[in-house]
JSON list of C-alpha atoms in Angstrom, two decimals:
[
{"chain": "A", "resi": 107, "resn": "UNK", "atom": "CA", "xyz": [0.00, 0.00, 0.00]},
{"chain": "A", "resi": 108, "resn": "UNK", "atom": "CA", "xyz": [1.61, 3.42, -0.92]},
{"chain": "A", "resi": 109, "resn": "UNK", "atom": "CA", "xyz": [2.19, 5.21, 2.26]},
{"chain": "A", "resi": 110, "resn": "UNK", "atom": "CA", "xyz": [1.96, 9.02, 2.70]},
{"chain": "A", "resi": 111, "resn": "UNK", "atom": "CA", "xyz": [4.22, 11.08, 5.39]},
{"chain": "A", "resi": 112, "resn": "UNK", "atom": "CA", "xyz": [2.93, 14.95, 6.25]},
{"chain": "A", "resi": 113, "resn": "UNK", "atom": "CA", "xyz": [4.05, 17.21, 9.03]},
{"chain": "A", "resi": 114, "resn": "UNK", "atom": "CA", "xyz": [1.98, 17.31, 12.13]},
{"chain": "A", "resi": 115, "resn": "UNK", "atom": "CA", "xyz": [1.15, 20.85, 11.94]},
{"chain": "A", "resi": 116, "resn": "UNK", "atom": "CA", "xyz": [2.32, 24.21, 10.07]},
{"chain": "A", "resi": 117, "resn": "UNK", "atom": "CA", "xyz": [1.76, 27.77, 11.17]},
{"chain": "A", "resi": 118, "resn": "UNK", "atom": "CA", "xyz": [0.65, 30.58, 8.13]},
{"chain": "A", "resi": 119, "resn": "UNK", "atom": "CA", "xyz": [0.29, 34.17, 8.52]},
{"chain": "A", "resi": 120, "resn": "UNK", "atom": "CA", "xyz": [-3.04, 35.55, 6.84]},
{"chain": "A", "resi": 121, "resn": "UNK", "atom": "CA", "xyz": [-2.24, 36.35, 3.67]},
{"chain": "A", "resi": 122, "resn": "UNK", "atom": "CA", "xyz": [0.64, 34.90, 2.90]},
{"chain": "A", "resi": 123, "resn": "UNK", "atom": "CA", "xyz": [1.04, 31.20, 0.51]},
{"chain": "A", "resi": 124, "resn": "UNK", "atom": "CA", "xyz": [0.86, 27.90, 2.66]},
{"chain": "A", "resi": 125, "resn": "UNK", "atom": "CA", "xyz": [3.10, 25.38, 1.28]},
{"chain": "A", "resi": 126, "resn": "UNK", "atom": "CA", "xyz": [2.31, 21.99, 2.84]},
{"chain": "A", "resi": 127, "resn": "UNK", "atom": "CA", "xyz": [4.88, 19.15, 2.07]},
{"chain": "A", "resi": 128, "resn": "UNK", "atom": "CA", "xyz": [3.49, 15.62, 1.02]},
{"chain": "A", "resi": 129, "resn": "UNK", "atom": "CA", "xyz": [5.98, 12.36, 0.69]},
{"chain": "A", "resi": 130, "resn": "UNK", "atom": "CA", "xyz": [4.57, 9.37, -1.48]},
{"chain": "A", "resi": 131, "resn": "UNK", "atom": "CA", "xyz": [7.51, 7.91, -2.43]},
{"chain": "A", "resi": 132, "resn": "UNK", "atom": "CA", "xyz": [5.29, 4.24, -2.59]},
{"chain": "A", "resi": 133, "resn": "UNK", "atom": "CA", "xyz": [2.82, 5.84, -4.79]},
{"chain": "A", "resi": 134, "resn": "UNK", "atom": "CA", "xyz": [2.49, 3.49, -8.16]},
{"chain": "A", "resi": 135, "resn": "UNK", "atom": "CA", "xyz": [3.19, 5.02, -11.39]},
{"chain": "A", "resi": 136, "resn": "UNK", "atom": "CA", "xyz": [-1.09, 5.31, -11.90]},
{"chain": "A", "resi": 137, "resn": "UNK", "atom": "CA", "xyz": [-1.97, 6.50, -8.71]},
{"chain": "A", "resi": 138, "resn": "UNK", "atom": "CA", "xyz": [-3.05, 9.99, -8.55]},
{"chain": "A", "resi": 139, "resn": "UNK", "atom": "CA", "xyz": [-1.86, 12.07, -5.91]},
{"chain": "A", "resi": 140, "resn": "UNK", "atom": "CA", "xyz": [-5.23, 13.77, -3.91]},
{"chain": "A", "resi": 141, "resn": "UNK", "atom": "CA", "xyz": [-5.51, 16.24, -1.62]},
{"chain": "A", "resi": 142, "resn": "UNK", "atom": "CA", "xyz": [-8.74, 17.13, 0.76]},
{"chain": "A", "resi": 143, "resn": "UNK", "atom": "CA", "xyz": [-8.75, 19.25, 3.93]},
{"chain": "A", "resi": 144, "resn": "UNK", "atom": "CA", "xyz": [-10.87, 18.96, 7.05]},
{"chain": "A", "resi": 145, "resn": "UNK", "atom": "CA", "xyz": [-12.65, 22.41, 8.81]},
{"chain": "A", "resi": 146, "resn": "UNK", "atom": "CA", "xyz": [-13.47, 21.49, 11.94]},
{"chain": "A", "resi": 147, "resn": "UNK", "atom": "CA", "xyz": [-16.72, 19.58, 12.73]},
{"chain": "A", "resi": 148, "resn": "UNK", "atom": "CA", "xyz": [-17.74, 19.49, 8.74]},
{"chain": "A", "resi": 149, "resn": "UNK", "atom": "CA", "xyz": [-16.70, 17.06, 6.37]},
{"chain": "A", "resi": 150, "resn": "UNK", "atom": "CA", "xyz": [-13.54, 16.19, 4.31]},
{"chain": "A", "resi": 151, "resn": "UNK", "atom": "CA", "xyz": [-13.62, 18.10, 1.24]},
{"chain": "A", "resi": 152, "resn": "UNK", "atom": "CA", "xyz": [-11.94, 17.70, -2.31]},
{"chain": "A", "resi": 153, "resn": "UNK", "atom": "CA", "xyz": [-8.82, 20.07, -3.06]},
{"chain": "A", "resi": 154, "resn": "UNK", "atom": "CA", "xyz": [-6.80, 18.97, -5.85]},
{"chain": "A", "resi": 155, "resn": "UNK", "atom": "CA", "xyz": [-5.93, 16.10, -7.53]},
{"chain": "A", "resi": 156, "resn": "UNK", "atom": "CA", "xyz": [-2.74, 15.55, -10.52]},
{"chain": "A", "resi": 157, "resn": "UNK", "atom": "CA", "xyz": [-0.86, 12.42, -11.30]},
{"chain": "A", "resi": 158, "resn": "UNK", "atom": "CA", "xyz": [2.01, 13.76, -13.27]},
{"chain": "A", "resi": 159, "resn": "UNK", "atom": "CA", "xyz": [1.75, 17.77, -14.14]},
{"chain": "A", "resi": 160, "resn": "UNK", "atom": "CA", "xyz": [1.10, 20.39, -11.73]},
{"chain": "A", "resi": 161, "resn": "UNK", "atom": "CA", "xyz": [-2.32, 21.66, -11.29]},
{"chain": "A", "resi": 162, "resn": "UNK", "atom": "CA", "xyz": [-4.45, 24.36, -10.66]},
{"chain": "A", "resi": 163, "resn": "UNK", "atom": "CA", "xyz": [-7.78, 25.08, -9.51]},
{"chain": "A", "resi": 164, "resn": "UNK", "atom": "CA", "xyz": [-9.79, 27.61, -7.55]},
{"chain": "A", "resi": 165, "resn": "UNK", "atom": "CA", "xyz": [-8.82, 26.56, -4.52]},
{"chain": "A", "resi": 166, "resn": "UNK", "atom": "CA", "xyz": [-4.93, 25.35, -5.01]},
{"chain": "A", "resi": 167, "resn": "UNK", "atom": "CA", "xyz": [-1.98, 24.69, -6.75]},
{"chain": "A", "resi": 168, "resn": "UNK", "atom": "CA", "xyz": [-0.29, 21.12, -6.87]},
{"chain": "A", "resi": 169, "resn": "UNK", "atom": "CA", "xyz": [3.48, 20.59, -7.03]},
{"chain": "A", "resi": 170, "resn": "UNK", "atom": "CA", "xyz": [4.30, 16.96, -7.97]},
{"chain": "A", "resi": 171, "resn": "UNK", "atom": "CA", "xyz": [8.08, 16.21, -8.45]},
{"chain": "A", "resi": 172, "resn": "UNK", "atom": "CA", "xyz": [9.41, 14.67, -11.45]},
{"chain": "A", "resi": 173, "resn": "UNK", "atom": "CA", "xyz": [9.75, 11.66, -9.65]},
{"chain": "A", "resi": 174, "resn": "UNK", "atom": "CA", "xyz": [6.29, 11.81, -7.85]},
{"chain": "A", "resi": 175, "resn": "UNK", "atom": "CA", "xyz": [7.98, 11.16, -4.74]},
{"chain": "A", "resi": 176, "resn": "UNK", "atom": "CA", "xyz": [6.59, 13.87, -2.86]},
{"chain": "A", "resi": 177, "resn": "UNK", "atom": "CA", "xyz": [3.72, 16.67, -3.61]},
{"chain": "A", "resi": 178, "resn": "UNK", "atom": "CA", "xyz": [3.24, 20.36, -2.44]},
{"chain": "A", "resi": 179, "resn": "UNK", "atom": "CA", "xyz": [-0.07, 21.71, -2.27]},
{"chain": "A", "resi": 180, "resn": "UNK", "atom": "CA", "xyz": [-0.06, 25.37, -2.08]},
{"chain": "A", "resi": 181, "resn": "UNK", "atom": "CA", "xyz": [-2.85, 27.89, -1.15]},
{"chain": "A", "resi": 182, "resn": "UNK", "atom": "CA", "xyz": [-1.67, 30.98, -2.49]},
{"chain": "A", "resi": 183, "resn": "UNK", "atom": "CA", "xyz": [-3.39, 33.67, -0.14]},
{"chain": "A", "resi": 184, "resn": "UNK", "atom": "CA", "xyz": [-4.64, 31.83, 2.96]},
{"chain": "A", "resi": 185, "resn": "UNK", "atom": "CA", "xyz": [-7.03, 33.22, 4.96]},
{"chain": "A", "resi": 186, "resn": "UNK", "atom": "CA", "xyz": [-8.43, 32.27, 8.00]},
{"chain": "A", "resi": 187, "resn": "UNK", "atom": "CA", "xyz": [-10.85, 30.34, 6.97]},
{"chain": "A", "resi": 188, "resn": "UNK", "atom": "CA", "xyz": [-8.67, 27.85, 5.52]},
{"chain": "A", "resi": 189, "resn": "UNK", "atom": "CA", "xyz": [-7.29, 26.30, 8.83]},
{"chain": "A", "resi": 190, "resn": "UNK", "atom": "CA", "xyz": [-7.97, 23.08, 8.84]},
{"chain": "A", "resi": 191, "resn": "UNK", "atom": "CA", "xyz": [-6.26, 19.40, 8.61]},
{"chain": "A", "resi": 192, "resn": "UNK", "atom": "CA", "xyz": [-4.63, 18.85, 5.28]},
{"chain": "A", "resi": 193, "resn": "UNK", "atom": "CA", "xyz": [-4.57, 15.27, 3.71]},
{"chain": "A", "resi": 194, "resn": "UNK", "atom": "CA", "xyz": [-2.44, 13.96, 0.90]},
{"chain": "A", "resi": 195, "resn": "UNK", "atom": "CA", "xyz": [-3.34, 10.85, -0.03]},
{"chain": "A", "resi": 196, "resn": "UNK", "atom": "CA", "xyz": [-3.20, 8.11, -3.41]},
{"chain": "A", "resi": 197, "resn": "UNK", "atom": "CA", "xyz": [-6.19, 8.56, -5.53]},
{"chain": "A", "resi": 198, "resn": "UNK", "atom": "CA", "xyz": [-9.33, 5.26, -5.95]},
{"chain": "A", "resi": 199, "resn": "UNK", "atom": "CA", "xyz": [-8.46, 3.26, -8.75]},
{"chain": "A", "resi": 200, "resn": "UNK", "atom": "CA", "xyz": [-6.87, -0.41, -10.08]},
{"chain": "A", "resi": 201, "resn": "UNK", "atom": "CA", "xyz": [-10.02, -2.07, -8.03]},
{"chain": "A", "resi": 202, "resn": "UNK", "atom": "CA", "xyz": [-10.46, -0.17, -5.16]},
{"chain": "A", "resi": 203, "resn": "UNK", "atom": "CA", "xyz": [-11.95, 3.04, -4.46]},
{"chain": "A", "resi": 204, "resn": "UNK", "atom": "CA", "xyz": [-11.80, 3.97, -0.67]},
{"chain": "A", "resi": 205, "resn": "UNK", "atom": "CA", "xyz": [-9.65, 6.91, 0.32]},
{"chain": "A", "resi": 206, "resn": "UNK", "atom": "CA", "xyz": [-7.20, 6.30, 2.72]},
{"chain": "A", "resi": 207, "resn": "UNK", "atom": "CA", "xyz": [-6.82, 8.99, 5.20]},
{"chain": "A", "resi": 208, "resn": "UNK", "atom": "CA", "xyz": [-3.87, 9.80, 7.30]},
{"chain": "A", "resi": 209, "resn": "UNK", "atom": "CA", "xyz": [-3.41, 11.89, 10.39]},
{"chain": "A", "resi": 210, "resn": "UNK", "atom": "CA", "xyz": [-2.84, 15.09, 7.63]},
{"chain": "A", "resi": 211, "resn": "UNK", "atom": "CA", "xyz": [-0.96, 18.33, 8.65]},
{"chain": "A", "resi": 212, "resn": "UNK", "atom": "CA", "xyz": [-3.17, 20.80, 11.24]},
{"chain": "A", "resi": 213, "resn": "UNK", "atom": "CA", "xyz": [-2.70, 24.15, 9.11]},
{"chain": "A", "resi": 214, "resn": "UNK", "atom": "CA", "xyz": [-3.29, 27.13, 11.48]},
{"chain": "A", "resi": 215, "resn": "UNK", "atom": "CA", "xyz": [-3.84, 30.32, 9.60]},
{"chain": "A", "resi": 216, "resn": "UNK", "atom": "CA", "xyz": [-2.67, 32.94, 12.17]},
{"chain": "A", "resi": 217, "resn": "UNK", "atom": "CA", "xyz": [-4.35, 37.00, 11.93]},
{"chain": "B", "resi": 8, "resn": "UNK", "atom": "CA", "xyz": [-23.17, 23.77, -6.33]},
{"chain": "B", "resi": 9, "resn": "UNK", "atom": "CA", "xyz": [-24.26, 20.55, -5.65]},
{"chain": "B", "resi": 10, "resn": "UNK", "atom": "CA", "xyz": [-23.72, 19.01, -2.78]},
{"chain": "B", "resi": 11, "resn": "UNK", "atom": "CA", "xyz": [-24.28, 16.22, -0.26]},
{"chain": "B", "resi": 12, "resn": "UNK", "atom": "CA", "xyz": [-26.50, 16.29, 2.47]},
{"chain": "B", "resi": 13, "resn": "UNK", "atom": "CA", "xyz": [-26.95, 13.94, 5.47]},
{"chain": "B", "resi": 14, "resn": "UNK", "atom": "CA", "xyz": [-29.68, 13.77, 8.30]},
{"chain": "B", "resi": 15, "resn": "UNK", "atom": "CA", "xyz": [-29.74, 13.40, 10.95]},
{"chain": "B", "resi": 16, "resn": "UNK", "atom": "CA", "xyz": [-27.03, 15.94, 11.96]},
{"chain": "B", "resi": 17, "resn": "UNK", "atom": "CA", "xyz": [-27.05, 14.55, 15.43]},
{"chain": "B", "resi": 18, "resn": "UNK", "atom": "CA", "xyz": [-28.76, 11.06, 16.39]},
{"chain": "B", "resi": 19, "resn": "UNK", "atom": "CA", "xyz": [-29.09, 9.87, 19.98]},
{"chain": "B", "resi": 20, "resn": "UNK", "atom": "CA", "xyz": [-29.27, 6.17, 20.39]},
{"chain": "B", "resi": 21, "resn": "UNK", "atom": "CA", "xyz": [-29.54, 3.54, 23.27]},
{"chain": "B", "resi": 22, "resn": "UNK", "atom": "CA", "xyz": [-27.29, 0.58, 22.77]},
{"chain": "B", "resi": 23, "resn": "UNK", "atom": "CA", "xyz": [-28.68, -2.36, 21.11]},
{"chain": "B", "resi": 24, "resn": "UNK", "atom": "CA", "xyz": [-31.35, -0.05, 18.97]},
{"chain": "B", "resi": 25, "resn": "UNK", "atom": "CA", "xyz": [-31.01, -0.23, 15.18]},
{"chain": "B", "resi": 26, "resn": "UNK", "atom": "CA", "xyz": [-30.18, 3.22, 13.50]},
{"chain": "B", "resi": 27, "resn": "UNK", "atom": "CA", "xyz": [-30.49, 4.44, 10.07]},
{"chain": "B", "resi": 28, "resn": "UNK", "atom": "CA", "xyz": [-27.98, 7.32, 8.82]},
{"chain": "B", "resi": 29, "resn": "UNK", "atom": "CA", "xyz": [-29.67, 9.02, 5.59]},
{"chain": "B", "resi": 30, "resn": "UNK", "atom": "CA", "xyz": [-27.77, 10.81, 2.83]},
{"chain": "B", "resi": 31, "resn": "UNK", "atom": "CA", "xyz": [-28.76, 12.26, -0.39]},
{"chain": "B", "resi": 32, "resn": "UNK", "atom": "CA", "xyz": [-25.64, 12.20, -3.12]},
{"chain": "B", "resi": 33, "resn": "UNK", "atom": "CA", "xyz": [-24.93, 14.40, -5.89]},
{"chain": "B", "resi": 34, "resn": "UNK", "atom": "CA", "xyz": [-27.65, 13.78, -8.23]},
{"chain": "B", "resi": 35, "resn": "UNK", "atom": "CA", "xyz": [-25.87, 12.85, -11.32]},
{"chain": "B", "resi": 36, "resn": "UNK", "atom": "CA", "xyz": [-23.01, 10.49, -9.22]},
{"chain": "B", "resi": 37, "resn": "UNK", "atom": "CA", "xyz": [-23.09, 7.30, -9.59]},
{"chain": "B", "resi": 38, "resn": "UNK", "atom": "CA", "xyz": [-20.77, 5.48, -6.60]},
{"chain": "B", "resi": 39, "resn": "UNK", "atom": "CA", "xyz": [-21.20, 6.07, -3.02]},
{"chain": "B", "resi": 40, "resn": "UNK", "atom": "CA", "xyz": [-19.76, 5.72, 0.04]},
{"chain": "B", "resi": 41, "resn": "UNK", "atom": "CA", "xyz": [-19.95, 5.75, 3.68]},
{"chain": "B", "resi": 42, "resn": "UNK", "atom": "CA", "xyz": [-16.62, 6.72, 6.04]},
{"chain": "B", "resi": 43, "resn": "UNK", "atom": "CA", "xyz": [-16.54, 6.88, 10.11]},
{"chain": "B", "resi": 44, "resn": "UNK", "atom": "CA", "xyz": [-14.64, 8.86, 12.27]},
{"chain": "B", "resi": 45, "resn": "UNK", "atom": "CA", "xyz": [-14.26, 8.68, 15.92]},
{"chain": "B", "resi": 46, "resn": "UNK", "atom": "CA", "xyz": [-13.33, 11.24, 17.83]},
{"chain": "B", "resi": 47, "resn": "UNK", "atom": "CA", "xyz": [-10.28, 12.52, 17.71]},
{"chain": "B", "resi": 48, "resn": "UNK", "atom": "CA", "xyz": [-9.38, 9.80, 15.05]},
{"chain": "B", "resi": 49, "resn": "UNK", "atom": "CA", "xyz": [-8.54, 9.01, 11.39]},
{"chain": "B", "resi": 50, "resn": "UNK", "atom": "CA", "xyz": [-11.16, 9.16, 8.58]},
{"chain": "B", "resi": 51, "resn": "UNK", "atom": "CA", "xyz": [-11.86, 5.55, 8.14]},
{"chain": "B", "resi": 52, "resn": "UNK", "atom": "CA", "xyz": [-13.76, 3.90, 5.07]},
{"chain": "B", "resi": 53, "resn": "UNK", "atom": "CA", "xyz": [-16.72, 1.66, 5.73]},
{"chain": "B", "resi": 54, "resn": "UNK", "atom": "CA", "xyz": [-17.91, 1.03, 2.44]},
{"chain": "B", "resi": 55, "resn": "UNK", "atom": "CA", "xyz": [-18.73, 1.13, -1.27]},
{"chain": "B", "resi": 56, "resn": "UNK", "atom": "CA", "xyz": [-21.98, 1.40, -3.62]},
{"chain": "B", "resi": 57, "resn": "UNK", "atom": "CA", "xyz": [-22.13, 0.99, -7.16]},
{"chain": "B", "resi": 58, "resn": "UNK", "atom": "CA", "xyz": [-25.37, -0.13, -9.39]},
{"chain": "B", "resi": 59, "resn": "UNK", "atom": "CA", "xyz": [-27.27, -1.09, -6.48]},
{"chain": "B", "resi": 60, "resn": "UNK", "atom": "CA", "xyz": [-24.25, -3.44, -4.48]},
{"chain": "B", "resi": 61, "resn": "UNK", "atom": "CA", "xyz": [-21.70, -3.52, -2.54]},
{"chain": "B", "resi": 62, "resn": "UNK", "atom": "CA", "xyz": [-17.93, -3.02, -4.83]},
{"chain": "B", "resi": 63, "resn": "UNK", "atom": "CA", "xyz": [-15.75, -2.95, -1.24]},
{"chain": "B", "resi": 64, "resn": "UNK", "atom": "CA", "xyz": [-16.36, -2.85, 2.57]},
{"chain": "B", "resi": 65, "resn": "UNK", "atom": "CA", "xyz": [-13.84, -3.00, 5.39]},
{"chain": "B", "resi": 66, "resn": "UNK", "atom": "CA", "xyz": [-13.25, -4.96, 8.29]},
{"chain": "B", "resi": 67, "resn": "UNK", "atom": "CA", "xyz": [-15.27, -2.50, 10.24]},
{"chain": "B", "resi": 68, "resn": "UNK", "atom": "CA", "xyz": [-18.46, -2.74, 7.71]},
{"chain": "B", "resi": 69, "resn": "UNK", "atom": "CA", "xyz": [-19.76, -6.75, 9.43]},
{"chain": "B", "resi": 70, "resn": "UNK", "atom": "CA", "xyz": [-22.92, -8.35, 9.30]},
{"chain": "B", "resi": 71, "resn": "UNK", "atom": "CA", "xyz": [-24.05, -4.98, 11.73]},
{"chain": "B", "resi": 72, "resn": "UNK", "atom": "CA", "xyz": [-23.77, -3.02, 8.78]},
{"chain": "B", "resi": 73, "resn": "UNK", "atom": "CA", "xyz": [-25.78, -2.64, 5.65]},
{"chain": "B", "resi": 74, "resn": "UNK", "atom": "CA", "xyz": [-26.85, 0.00, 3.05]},
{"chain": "B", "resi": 75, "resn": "UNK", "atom": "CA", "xyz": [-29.85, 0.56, 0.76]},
{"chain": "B", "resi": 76, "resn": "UNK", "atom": "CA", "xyz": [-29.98, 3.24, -2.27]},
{"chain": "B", "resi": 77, "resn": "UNK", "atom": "CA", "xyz": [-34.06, 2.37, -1.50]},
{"chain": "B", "resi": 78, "resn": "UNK", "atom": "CA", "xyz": [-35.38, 4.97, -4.09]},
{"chain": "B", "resi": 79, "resn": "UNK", "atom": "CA", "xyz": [-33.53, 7.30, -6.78]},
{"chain": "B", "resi": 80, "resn": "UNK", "atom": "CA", "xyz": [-32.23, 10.18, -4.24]},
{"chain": "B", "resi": 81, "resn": "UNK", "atom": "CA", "xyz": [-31.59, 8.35, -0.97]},
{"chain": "B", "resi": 82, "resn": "UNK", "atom": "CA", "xyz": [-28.34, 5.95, 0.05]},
{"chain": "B", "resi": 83, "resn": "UNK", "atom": "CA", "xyz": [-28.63, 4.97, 3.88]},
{"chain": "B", "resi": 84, "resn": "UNK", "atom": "CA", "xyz": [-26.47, 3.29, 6.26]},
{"chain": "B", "resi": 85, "resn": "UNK", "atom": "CA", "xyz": [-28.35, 0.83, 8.86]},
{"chain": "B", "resi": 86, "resn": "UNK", "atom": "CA", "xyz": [-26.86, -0.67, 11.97]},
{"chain": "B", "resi": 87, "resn": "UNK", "atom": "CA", "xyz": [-28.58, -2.83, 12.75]},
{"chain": "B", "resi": 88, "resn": "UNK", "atom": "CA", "xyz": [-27.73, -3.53, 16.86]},
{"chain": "B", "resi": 89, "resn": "UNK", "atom": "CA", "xyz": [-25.59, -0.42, 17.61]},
{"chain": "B", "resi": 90, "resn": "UNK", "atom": "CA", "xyz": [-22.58, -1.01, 20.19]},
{"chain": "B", "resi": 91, "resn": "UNK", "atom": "CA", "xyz": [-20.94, 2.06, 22.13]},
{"chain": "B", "resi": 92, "resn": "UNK", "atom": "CA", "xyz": [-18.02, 2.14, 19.92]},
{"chain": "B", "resi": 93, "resn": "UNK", "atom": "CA", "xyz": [-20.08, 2.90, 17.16]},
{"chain": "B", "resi": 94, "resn": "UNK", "atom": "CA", "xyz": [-20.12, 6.18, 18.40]},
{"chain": "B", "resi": 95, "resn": "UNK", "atom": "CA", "xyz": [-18.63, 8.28, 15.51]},
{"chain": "B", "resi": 96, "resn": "UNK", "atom": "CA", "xyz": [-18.69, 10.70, 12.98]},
{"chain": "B", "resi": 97, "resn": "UNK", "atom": "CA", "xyz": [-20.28, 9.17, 10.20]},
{"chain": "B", "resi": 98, "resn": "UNK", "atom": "CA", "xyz": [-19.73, 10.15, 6.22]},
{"chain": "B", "resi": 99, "resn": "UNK", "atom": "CA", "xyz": [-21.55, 9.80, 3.07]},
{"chain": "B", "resi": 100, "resn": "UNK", "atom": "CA", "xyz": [-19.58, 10.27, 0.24]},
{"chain": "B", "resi": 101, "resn": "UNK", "atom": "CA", "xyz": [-20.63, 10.25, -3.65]},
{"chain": "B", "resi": 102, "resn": "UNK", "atom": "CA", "xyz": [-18.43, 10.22, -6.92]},
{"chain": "B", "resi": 103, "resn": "UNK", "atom": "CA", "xyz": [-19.40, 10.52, -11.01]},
{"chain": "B", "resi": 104, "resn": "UNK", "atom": "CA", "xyz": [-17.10, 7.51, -11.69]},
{"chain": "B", "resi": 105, "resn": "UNK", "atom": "CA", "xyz": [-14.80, 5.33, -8.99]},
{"chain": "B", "resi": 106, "resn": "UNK", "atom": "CA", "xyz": [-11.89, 7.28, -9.80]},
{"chain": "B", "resi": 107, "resn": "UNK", "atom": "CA", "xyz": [-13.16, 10.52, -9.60]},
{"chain": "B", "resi": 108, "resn": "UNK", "atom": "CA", "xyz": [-13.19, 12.88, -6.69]},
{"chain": "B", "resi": 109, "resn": "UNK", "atom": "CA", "xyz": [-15.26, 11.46, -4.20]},
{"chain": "B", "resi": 110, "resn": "UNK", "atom": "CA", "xyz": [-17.10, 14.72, -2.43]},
{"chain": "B", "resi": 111, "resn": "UNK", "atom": "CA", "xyz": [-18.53, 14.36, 1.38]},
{"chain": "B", "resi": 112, "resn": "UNK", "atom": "CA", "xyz": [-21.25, 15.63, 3.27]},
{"chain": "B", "resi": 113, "resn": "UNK", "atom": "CA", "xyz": [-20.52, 17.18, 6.49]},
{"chain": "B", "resi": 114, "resn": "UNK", "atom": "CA", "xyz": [-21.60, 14.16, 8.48]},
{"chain": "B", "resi": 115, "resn": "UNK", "atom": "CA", "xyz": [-23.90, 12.98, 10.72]},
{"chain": "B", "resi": 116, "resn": "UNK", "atom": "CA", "xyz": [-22.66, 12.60, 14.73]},
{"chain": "B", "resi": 117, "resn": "UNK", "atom": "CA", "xyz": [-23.94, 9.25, 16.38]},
{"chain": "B", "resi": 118, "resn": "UNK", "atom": "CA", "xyz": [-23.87, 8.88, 20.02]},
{"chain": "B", "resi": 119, "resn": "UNK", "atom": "CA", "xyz": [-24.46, 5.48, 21.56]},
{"chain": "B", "resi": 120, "resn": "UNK", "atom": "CA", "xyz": [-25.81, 5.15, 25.14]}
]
């Protein structure tokens, strides 16, 4: 099973881009690389997603290395509404489509 | 934009009761899913849903466990003889295809007595 490593928690000042750090160096070569976040007391909810190329959405950017070892997910102007846990995690596919969720990074957005 | 939406928000049960957790998916998805969480714990997957059956459950998901898609809109999850540690967060979850993003509603909280 690929495995995912994330720091415990990261600090942000409001306003500034959070860069949070994502190793996956079991992912297979199909696997996406996903990230969701948790608010507290709602549900997770869908970020990003890329398997090779970076991405962009409304929400994020995604960083995957060359070697898709590791992945950075970055909110470019993070207010304080995104605090919130931060999951990386391999995407559903090849036969199974449960998301496996880690313990994430606790981003705290500080004023 | 659509969403997911779960009720109860809150359910209150006595131990040994049956309880059904409702949820109403995206309307054009066509997997679902249903994730725990106990407190202060990991998001944990309990099962999957596609063309009326089961396509994966976990360990946790035993003979306690079952879900229905009982009419176009609705996908429930039924326990059917609820145990104190089934106290949890629980998650419904739909997708367009099984390796699409899967989005979540914001959960319903089950408290066993």
């Amino acid at each position: 099973d690929a495995k995912t490593t994330q720091p415990p928690s990261m600090d942000c000042a409001e306003g500034r881009a959070a860069n949070l750090p994502c190793n996956h160096s079991t992912i297979s070569g199909n696997e996406y690389v996903y990230w969701y976040r948790q608010i507290h007391s709602q549900g997770p909810q869908y970020i990003i997603h890329g398997l090779k190329n970076n991405e962009t959405n409304e929400m994020a950017s995604l960083i995957i290395t060359e070697d898709r070892k590791s992945s950075t997910l970055i909110l470019p102007h993070a207010t304080l509404r995104d605090t919130a846990v931060y999951y990386c995690m391999p995407g559903p596919g090849a036969g199974s489509y449960q998301l496996t969720f880690g313990k994430g990074t606790k981003l705290s957005v500080i004023p | 934009e659509p969403e997911v939406t779960q009720t109860p928000s809150h359910q209150v049960t006595q131990m040994g009761q049956e309880v059904i957790l409702r949820c109403v998916p995206i309307s054009n998805h066509l997997y679902f899913y249903w994730y725990r969480q106990i407190l202060g714990q990991k998001v944990e997957f309990l099962v999957s849903f596609y063309n009326n059956e089961i396509s994966e459950k976990s360990e946790i998901f035993d003979d306690q466990f079952s879900v229905e898609r009982p009419d176009g809109s609705n996908f429930t999850l039924k326990i059917r003889s609820t145990k104190l540690e089934d106290s949890a967060m629980y998650f419904c979850a739909s997708s367009r295809g099984g390796n699409q993003p899967q989005h979540f509603g914001d959960g319903t909280r089950l408290s066993i007595l």
